[in-house]
mmCIF file with all atom_site columns, C-alpha atoms in Angstrom:
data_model
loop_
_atom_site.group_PDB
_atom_site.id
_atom_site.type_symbol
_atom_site.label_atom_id
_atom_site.label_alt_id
_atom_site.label_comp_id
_atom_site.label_asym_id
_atom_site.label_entity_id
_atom_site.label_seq_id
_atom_site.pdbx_PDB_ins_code
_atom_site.Cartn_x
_atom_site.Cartn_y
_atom_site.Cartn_z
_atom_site.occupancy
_atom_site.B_iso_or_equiv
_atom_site.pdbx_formal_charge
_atom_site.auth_seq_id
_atom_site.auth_comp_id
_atom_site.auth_asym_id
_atom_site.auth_atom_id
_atom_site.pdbx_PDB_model_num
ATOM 1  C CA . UNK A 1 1  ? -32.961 -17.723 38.966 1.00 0.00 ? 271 UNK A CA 1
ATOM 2  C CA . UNK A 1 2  ? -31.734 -17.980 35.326 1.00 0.00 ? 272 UNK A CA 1
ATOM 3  C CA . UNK A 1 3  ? -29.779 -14.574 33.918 1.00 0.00 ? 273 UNK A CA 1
ATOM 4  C CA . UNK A 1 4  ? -31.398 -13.339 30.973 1.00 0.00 ? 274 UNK A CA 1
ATOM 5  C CA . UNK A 1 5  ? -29.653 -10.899 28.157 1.00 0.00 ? 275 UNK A CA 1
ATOM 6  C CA . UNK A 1 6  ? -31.677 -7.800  29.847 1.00 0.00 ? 276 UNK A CA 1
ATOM 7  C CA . UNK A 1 7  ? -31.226 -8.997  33.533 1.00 0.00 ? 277 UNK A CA 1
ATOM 8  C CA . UNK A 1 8  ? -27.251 -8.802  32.380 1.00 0.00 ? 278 UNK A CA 1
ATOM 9  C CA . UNK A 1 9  ? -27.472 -5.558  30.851 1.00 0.00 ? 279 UNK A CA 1
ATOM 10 C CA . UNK A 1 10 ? -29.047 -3.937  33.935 1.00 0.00 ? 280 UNK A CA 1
ATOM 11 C CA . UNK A 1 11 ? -26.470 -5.706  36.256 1.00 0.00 ? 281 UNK A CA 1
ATOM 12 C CA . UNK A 1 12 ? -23.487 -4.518  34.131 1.00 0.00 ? 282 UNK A CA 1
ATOM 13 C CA . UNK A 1 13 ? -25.226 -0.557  34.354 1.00 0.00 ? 283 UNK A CA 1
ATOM 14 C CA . UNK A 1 14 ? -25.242 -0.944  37.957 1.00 0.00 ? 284 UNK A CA 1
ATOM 15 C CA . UNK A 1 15 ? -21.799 -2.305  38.059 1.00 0.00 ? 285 UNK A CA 1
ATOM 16 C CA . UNK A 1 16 ? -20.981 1.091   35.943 1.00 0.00 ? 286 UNK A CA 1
ATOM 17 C CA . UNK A 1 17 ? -22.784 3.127   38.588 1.00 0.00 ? 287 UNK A CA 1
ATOM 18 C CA . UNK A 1 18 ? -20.758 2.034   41.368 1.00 0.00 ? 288 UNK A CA 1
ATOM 19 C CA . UNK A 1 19 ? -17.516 2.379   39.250 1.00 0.00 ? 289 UNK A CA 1
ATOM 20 C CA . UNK A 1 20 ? -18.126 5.847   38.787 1.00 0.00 ? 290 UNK A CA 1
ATOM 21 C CA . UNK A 1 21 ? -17.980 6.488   42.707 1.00 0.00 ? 291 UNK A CA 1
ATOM 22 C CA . UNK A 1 22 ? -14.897 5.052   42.256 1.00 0.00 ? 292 UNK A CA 1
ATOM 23 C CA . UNK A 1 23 ? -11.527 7.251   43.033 1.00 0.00 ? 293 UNK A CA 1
ATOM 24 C CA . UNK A 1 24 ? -9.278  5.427   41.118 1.00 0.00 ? 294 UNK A CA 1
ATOM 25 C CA . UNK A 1 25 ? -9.076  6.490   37.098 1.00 0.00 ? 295 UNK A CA 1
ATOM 26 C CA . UNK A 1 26 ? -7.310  2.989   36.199 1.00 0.00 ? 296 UNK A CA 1
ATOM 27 C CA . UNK A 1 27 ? -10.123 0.398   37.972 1.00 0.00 ? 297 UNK A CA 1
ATOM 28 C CA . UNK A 1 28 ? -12.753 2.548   36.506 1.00 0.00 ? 298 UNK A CA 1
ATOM 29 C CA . UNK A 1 29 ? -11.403 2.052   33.268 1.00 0.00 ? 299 UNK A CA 1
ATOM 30 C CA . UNK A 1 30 ? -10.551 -1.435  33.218 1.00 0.00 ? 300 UNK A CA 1
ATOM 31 C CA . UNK A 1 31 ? -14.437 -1.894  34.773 1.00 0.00 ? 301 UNK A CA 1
ATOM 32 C CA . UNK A 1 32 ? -15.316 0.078   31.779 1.00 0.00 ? 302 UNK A CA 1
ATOM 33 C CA . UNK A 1 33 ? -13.161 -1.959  29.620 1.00 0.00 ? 303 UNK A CA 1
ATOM 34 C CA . UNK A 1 34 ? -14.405 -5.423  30.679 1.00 0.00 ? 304 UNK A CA 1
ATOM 35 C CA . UNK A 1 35 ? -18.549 -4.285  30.805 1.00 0.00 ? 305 UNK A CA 1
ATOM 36 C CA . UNK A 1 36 ? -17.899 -3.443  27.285 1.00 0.00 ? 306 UNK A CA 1
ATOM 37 C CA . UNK A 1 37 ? -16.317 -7.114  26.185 1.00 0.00 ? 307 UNK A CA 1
ATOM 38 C CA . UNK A 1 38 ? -19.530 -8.388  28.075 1.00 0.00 ? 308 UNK A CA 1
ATOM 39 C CA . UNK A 1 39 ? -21.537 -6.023  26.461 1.00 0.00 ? 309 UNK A CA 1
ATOM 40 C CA . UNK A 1 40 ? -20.351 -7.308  23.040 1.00 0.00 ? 310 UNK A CA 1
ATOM 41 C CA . UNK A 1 41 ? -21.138 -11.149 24.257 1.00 0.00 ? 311 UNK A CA 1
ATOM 42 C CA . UNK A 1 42 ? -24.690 -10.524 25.375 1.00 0.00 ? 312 UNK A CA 1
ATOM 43 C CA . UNK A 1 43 ? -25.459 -8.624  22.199 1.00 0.00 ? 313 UNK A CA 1
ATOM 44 C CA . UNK A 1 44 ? -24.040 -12.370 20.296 1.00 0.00 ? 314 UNK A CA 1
ATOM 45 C CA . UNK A 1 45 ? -26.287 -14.308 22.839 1.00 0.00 ? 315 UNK A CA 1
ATOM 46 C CA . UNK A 1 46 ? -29.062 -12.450 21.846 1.00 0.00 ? 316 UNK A CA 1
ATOM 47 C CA . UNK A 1 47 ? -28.791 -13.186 18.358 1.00 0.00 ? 317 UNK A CA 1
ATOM 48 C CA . UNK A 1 48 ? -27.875 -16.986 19.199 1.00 0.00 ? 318 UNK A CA 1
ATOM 49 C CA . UNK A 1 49 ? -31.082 -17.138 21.251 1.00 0.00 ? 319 UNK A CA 1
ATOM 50 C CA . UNK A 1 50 ? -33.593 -15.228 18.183 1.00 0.00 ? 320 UNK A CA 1
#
């Protein structure tokens, strides 16, 4: 199965779901931190791919 820009973007809202269950302030914000950075590389393969 390949990963596609929106397959990505619903994995990384799911992996922001689960971090918010989380009880620990510090992992939720480096989670936060790091789905943003990947956030900011789908959003260039998106343009690479149009």
């Amino acid at each position: 199965m390949k990963t596609i820009p929106v397959n990505a973007e619903a994995a990384l809202h799911d992996v922001l779901s689960d971090a918010d269950q989380l009880h620990s302030r510090e992992l939720r914000a480096a989670l936060e931190k790091y789905v943003a950075a990947l956030r900011v590389q789908i959003k260039t393969l998106r343009k690479m791919m149009n």
